[in-house]
Coordinates of C-alpha atoms and ligand atoms in Angstrom, one line a residue:
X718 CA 0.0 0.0 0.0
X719 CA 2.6 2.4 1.3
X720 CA 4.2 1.7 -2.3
X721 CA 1.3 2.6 -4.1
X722 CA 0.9 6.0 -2.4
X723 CA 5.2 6.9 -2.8
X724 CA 4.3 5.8 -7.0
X725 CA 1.4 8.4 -7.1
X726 CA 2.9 11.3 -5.2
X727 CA 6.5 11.1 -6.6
X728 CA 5.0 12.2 -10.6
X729 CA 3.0 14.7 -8.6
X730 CA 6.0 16.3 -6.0
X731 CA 8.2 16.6 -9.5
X732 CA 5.5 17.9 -11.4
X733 CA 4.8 20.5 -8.9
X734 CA 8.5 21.3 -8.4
X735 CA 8.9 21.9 -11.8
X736 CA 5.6 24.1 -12.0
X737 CA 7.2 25.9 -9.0
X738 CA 10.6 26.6 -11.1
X739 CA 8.2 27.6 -13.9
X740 CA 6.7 30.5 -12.0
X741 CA 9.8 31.9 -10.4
X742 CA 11.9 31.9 -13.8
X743 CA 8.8 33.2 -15.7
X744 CA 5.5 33.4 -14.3
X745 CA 2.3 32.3 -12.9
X746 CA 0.6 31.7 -16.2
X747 CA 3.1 29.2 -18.0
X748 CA 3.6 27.4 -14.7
X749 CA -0.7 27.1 -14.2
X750 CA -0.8 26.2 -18.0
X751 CA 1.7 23.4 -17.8
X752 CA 0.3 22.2 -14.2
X753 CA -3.4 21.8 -16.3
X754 CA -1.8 20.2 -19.3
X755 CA -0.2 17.5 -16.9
X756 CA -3.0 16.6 -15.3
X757 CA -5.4 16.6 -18.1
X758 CA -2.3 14.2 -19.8
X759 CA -2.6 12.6 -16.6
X760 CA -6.5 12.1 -16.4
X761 CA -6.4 11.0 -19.9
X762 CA -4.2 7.8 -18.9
X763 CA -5.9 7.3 -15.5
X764 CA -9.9 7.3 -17.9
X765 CA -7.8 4.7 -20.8
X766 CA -7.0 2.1 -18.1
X767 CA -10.5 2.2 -16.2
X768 CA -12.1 1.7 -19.7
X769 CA -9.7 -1.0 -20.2
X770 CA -10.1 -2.4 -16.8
X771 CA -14.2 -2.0 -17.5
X772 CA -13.7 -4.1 -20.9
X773 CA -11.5 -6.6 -18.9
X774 CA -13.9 -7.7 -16.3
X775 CA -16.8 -8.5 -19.2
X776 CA -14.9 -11.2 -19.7
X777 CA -12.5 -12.0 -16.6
X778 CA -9.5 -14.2 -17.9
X779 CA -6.2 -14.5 -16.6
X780 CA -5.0 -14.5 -20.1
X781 CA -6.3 -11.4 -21.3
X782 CA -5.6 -9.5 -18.3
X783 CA -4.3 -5.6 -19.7
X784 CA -0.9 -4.7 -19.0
X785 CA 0.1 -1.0 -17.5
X786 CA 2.5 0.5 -15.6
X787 CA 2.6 3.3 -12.6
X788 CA -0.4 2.3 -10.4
X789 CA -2.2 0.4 -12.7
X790 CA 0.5 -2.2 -12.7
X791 CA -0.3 -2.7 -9.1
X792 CA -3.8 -2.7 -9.4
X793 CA -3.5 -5.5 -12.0
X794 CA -1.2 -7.6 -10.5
X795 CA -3.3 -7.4 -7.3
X796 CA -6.2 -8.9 -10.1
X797 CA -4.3 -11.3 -11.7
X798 CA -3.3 -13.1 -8.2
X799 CA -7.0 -12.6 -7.6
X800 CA -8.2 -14.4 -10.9
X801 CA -5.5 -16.9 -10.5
X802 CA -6.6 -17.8 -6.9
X803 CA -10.3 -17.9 -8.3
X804 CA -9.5 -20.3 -11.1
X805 CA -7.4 -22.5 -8.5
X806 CA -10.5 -22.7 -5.9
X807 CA -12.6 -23.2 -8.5
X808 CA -10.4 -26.4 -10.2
X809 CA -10.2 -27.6 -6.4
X810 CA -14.2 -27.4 -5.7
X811 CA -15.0 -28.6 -9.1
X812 CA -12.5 -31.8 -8.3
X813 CA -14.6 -31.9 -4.9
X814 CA -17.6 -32.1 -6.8
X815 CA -16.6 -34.3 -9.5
X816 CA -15.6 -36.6 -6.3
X817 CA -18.7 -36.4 -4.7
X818 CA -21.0 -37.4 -8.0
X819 CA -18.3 -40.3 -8.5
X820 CA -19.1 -41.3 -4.6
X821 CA -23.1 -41.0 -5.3
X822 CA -23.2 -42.7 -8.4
X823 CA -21.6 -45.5 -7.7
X824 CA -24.1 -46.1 -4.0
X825 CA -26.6 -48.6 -4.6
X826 CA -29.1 -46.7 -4.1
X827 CA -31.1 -44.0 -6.3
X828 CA -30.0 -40.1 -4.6
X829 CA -32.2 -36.9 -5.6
X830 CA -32.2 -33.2 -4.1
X831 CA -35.7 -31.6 -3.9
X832 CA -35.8 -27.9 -3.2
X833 CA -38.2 -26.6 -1.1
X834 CA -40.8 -26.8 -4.2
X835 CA -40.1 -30.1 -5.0
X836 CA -38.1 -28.9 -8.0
X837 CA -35.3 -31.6 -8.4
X838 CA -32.1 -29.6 -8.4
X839 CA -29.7 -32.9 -8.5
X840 CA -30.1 -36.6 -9.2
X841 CA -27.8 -39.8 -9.5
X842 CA -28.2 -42.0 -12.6
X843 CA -29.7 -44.4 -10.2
X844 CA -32.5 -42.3 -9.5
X845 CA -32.5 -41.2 -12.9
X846 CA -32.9 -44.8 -14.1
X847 CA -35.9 -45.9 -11.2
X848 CA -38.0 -42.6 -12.2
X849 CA -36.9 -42.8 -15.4
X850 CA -35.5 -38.9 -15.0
X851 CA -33.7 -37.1 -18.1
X852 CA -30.6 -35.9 -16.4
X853 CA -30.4 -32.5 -18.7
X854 CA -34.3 -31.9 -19.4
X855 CA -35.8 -32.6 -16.0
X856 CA -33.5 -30.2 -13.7
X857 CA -35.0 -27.7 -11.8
X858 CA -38.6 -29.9 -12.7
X859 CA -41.4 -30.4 -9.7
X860 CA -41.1 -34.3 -9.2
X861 CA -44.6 -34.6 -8.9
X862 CA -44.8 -33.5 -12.7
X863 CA -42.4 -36.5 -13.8
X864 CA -43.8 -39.2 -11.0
X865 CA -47.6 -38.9 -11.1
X866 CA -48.5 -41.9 -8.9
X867 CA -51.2 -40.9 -6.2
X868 CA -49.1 -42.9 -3.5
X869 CA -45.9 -41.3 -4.4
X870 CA -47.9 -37.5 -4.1
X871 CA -49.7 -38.4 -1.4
X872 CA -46.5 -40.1 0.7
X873 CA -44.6 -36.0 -0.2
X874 CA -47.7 -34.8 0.5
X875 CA -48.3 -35.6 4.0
X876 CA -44.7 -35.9 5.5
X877 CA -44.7 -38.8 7.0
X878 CA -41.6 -40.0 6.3
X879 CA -41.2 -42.5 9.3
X880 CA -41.8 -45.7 7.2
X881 CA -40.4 -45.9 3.6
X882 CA -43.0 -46.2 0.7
X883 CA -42.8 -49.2 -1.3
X884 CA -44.4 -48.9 -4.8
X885 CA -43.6 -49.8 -8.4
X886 CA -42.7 -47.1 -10.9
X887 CA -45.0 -46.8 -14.0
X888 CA -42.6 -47.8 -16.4
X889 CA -41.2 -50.3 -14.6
X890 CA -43.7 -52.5 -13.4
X891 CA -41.8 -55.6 -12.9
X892 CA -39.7 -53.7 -10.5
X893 CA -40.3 -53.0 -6.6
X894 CA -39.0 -49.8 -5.0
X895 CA -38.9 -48.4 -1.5
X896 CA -38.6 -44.4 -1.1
X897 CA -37.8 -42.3 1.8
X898 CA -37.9 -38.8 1.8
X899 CA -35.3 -37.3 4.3
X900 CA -35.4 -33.8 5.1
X901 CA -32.2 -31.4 5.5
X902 CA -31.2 -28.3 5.3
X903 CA -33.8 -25.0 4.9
X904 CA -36.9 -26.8 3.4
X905 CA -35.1 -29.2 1.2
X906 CA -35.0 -33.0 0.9
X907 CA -33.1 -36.3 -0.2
X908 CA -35.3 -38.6 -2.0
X909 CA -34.0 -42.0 -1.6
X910 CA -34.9 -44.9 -3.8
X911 CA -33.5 -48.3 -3.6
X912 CA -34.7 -51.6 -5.7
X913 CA -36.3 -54.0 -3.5
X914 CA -37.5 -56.2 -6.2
X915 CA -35.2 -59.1 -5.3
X916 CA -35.4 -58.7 -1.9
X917 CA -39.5 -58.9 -1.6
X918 CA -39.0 -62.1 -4.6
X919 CA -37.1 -63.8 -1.3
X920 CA -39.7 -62.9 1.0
X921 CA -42.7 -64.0 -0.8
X922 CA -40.4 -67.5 -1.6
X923 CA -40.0 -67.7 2.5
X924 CA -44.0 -67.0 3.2
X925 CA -44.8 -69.7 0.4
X926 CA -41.8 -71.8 1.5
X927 CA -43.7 -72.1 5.0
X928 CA -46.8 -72.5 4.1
X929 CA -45.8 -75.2 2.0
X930 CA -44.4 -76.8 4.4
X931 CA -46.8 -76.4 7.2
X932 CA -49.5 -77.8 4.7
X933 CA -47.5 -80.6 3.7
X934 CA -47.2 -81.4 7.5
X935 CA -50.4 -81.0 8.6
X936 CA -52.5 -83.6 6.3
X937 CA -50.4 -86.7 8.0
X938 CA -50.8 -84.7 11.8
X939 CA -54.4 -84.9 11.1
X940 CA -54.5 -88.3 9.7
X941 CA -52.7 -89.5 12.7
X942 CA -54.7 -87.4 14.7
X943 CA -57.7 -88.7 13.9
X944 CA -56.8 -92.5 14.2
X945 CA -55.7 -91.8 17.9
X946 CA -58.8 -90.0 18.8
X947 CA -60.7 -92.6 17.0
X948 CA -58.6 -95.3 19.1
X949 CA -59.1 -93.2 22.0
X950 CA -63.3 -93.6 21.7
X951 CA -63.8 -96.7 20.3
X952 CA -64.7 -99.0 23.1
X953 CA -65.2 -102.0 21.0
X954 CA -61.8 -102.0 19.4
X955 CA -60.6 -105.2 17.9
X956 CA -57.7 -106.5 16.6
X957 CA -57.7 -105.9 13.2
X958 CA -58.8 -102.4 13.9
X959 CA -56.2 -101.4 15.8
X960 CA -53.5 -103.2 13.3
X961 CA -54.9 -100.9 10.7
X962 CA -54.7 -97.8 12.8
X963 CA -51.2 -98.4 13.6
X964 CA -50.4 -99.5 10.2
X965 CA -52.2 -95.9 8.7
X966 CA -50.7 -93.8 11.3
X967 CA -46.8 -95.8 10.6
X968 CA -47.6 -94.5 6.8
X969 CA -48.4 -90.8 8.0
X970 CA -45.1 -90.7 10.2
X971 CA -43.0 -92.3 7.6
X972 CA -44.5 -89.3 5.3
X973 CA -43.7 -86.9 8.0
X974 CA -39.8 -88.0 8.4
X975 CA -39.6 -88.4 4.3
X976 CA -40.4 -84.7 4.7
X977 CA -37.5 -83.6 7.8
X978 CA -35.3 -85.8 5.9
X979 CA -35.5 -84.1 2.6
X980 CA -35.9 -80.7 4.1
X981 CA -32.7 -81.7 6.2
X982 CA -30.5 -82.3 2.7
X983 CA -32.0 -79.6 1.3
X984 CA -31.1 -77.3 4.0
X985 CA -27.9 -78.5 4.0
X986 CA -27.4 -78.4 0.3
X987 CA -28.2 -74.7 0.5
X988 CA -26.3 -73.2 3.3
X989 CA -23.3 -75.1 2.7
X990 CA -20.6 -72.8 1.0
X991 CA -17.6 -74.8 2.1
X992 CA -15.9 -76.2 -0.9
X993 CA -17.2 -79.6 -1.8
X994 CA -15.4 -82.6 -0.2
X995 CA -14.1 -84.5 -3.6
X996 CA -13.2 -88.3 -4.3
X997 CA -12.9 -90.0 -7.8
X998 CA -15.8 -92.2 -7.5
X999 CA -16.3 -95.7 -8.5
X1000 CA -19.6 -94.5 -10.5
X1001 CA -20.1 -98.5 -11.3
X1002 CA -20.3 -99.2 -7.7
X1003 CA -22.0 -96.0 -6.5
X1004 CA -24.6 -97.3 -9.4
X1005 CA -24.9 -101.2 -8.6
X1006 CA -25.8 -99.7 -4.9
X1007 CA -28.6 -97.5 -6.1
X1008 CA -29.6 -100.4 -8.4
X1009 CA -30.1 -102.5 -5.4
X1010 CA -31.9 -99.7 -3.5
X1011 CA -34.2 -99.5 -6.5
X1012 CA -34.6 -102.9 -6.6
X1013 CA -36.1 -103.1 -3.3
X1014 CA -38.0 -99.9 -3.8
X1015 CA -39.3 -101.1 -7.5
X1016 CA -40.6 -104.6 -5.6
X1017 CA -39.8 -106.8 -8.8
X1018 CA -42.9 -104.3 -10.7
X1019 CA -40.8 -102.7 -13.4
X1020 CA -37.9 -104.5 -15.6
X1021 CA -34.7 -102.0 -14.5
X1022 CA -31.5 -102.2 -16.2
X1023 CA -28.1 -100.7 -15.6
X1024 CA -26.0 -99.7 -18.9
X1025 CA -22.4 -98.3 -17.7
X1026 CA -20.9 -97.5 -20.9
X1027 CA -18.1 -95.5 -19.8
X1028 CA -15.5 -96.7 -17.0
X1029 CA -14.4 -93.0 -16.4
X1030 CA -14.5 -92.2 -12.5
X1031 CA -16.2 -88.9 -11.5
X1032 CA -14.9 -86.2 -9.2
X1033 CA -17.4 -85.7 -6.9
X1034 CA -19.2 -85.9 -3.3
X1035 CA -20.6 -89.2 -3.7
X1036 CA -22.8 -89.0 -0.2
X1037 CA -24.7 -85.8 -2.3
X1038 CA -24.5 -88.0 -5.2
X1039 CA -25.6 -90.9 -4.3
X1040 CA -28.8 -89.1 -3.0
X1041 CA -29.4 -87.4 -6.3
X1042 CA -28.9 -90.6 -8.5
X1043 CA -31.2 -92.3 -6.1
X1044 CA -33.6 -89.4 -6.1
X1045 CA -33.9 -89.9 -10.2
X1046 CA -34.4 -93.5 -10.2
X1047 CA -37.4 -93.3 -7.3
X1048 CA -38.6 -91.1 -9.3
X1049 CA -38.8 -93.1 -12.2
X1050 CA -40.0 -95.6 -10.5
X1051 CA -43.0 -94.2 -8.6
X1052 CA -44.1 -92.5 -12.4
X1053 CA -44.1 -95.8 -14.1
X1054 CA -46.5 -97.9 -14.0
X1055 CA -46.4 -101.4 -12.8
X1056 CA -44.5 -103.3 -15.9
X1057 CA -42.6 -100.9 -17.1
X1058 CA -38.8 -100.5 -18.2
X1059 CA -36.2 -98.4 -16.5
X1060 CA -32.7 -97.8 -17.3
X1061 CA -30.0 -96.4 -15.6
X1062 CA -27.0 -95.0 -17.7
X1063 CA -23.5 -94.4 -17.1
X1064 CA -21.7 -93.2 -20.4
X1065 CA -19.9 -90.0 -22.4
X1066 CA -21.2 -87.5 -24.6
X1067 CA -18.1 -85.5 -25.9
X1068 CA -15.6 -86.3 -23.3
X1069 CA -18.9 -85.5 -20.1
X1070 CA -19.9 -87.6 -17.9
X1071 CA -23.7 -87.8 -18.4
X1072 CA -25.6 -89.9 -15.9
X1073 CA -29.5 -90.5 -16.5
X1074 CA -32.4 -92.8 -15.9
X1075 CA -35.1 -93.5 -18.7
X1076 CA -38.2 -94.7 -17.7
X1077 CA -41.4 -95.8 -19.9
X1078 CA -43.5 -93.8 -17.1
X1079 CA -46.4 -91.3 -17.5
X1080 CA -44.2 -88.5 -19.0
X1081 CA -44.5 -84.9 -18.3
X1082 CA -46.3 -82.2 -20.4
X1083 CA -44.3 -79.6 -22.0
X1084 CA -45.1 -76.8 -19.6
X1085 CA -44.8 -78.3 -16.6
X1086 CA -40.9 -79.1 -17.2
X1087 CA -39.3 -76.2 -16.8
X1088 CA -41.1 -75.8 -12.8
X1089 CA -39.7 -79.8 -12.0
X1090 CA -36.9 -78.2 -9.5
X1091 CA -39.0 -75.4 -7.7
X1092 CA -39.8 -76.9 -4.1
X1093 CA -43.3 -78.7 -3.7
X1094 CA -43.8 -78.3 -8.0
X1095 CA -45.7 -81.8 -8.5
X1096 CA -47.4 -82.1 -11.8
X1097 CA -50.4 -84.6 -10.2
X1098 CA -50.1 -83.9 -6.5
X1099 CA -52.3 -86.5 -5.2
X1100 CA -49.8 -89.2 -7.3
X1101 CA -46.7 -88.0 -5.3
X1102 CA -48.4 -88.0 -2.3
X1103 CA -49.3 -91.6 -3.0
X1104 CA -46.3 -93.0 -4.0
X1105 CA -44.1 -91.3 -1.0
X1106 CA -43.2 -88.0 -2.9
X1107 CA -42.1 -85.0 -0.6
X1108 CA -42.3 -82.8 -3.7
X1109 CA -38.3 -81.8 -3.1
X1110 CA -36.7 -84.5 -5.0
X1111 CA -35.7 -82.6 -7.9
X1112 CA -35.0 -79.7 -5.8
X1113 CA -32.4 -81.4 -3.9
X1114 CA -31.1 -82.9 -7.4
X1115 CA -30.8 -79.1 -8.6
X1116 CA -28.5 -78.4 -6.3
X1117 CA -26.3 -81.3 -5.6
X1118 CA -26.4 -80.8 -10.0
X1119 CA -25.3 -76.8 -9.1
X1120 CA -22.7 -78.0 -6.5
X1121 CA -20.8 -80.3 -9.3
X1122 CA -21.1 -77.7 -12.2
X1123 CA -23.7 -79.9 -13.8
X1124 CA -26.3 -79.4 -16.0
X1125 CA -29.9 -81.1 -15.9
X1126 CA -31.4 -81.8 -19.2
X1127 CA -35.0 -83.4 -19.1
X1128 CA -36.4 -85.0 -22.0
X1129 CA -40.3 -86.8 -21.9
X1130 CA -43.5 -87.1 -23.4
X1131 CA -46.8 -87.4 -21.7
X1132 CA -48.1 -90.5 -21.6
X1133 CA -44.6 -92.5 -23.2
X1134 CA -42.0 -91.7 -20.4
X1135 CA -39.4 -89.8 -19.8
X1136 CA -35.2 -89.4 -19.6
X1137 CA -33.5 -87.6 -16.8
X1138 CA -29.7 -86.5 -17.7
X1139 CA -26.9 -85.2 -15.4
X1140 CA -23.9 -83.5 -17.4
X1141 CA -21.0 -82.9 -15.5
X1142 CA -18.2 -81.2 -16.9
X1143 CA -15.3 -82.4 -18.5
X1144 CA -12.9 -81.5 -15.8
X1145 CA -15.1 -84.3 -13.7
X1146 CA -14.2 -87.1 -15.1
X1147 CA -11.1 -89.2 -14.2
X1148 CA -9.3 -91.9 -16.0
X1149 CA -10.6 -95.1 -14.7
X1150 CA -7.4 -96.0 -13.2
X1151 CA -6.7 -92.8 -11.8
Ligands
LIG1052 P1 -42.0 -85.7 -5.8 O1 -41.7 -86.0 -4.4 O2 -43.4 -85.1 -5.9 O3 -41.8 -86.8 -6.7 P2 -39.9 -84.3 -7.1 O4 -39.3 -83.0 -6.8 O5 -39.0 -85.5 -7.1 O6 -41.1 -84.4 -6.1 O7 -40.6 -84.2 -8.5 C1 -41.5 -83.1 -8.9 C2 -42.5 -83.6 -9.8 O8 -42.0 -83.9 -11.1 C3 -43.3 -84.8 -9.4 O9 -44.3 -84.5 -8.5 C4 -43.8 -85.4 -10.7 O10 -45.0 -84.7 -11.0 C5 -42.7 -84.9 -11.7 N1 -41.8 -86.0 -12.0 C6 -40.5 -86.2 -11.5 N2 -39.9 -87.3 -12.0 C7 -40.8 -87.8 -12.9 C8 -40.8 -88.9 -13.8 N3 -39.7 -89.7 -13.9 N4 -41.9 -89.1 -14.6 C9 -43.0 -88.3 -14.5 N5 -43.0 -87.3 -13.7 C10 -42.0 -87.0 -12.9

């Protein structure tokens, strides 16, 4: 500063001097003339770099900044630092900024700033993509205009934004979404949206899941239910009655633990994420011991055959194999009827182990095939009650198939029969001697 003032008033002191000398060598007059042509000289330069400073600042850039000396020089230096710091902040926040959209697009959840007239002043793409927003055309829009369902207006509307409102958007009807509103700031809010859809498909599977299971439990309770409290009243109970009571009532508990059981190995099957405990197995022996369980099972009714046409070993849990082999050839057995032919197949299709049974059973329609492995998905549920059937056979097949990288093909025709198939990959089969 002190510089600024010693730049002014030295040009001024000399000037003056000299005006001084002027008027004692000549006169007043020339000394008064040349005082008013200096400062008129000196008015002129001072009006030239406020007009250029004036045009400067219509467009402030640090490259165009005017150059000048005396105490313009200082005064545009002092802007040129200014400008510079300016440009530098405004680098840093823009960074910041850039930093902070990075962060809030990549959160898993949809992020929107309402002002306080529900005008959306900033969105992340996720929010963009659940409201189906148009980042550059619906700034500065009222939400309401853009997401016109009554629940959505009303739920803004009144407040309330203790529970989260769970809704589908209108262009997305396949997908679920909860939305909370949280308030911050003067009158402004964060609209959060985050995709339930998968979460509320895992619920409604849990809700059916037990209600599945509680009904498949409580037609034998009942049945066994009703034979004690029958056994309980009848006064005149003979022999034979009470044989066939027990006899009944053995049938309904075997049911019930054919149910734990499977939903035991099923439970299992699911939660276990330990890496599967492999041995080469002897698939000819694992096979000649199904055959004989199926033998017993079958009770001499159908002709069943084992083909092993391949002696390849195959790298594998055999306890979780041995109860999905066995679960394909009950199967095949309880849907054939008495007479009929079954074959169980060891062989190679293009270097993979494929394992399947074929039966000459009742078949399955077309559209029923693709629903086989969902739990409790019987075709004729009265039949698999019949023959035994805990309707989680194939679901327990599906995932020791899952667990050994192996695909399930199912082939079959109503009424002629149908094949089975497990293909393992390559990778699972071992030399025979190895
Ligand atoms: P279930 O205990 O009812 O047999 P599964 O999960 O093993 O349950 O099979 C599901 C359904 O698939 C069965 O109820 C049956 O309708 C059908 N199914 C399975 N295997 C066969 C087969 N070999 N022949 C005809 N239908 C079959």
């Amino acid at each position: 500063m002190q510089d600024f003032w010693l730049r002014l008033s030295i040009p001024i002191v000399l000037v003056t001097l000299f005006a001084l000398l002027l008027w004692a060598v000549f006169s007043a007059t020339p000394a008064l003339l040349f005082m008013l042509l200096v400062l008129l000289v000196v008015m002129a330069h001072h009006a030239r770099q406020l007009y250029r400073l004036g045009q400067w600042l219509q467009d402030a850039r640090l490259e165009t900044i005017p150059e000048a000396g005396g105490v313009w020089d200082e005064v545009f230096s002092r802007l040129y630092k200014m400008v510079k710091q300016h440009n530098q902040t405004r680098l840093e926040l823009a960074d910041e900024l850039q930093h902070i959209e990075q962060a809030t697009a990549a959160l898993p959840e949809g992020v929107a700033i309402l002002n306080e007239a529900n005008r959306i002043e900033w969105c992340n793409p996720l929010a963009q993509q659940h409201f189906d927003l148009d980042a550059e055309h619906d700034l500065m829009q009222d939400i309401t205009y853009l997401v016109r369902q009554p629940e959505f207006i009303e739920y803004l509307q009144e407040s309330n934004f203790s529970e989260p409102l769970v809704m589908r958007p209108a262009r997305h009807d396949d997908m679920l979404l909860s939305i909370k509103f949280i308030p911050y700031g003067v009158n402004k809010r964060l609209l959060i949206s985050r995709d339930v859809t998968q979460l509320e498909r895992i619920e409604a599977m849990r809700r059916d899941f037990v209600a599945n299971v509680s009904h498949e439990l409580r037609t034998p309770l009942t049945v066994v239910n009703g034979y004690v409290e029958n056994l309980r009243d009848m006064t005149d109970l003979t022999r034979e009655d009470a044989q066939r009571a027990l006899q009944r009532m053995t049938e309904q508990t075997k049911r019930m633990e054919n149910l734990v059981t499977d939903l035991l190995t099923l439970s299992r099957l699911e939660n276990d994420r330990s890496p599967l405990r492999e041995e080469a197995i002897d698939v000819e022996a694992l096979l000649n011991e199904i055959y004989q369980d199926g033998q017993l099972l079958n009770g001499g009714v159908h002709s069943v055959h084992l083909e092993v046409q391949s002696n390849a070993k195959l790298l594998g849990n055999r306890d979780e194999l041995r109860s999905a082999f066995g679960n394909l050839l009950s199967n095949a057995i309880r849907y054939t009827p008495a007479g009929g032919i079954i074959s169980l197949r060891w062989a190679e299709r293009g270097g993979q182990p494929v394992f399947s049974v074929q039966d000459s059973g009742i078949g399955i329609a077309a559209q029923h095939i693709p629903r086989l492995t969902e739990r409790f998905y019987r075709v004729d549920r009265s039949r698999s009650r019949e023959t035994g059937g805990t309707g989680l056979g194939l679901a327990i097949v599906k995932h020791v198939a899952m667990r050994h990288q192996a695909k399930i093909e199912v082939m079959s025709e109503e009424g002629k029969g149908s094949t089975f198939a497990l293909v393992f990959p390559i990778k699972r089969a071992c030399p025979a001697n190895g």
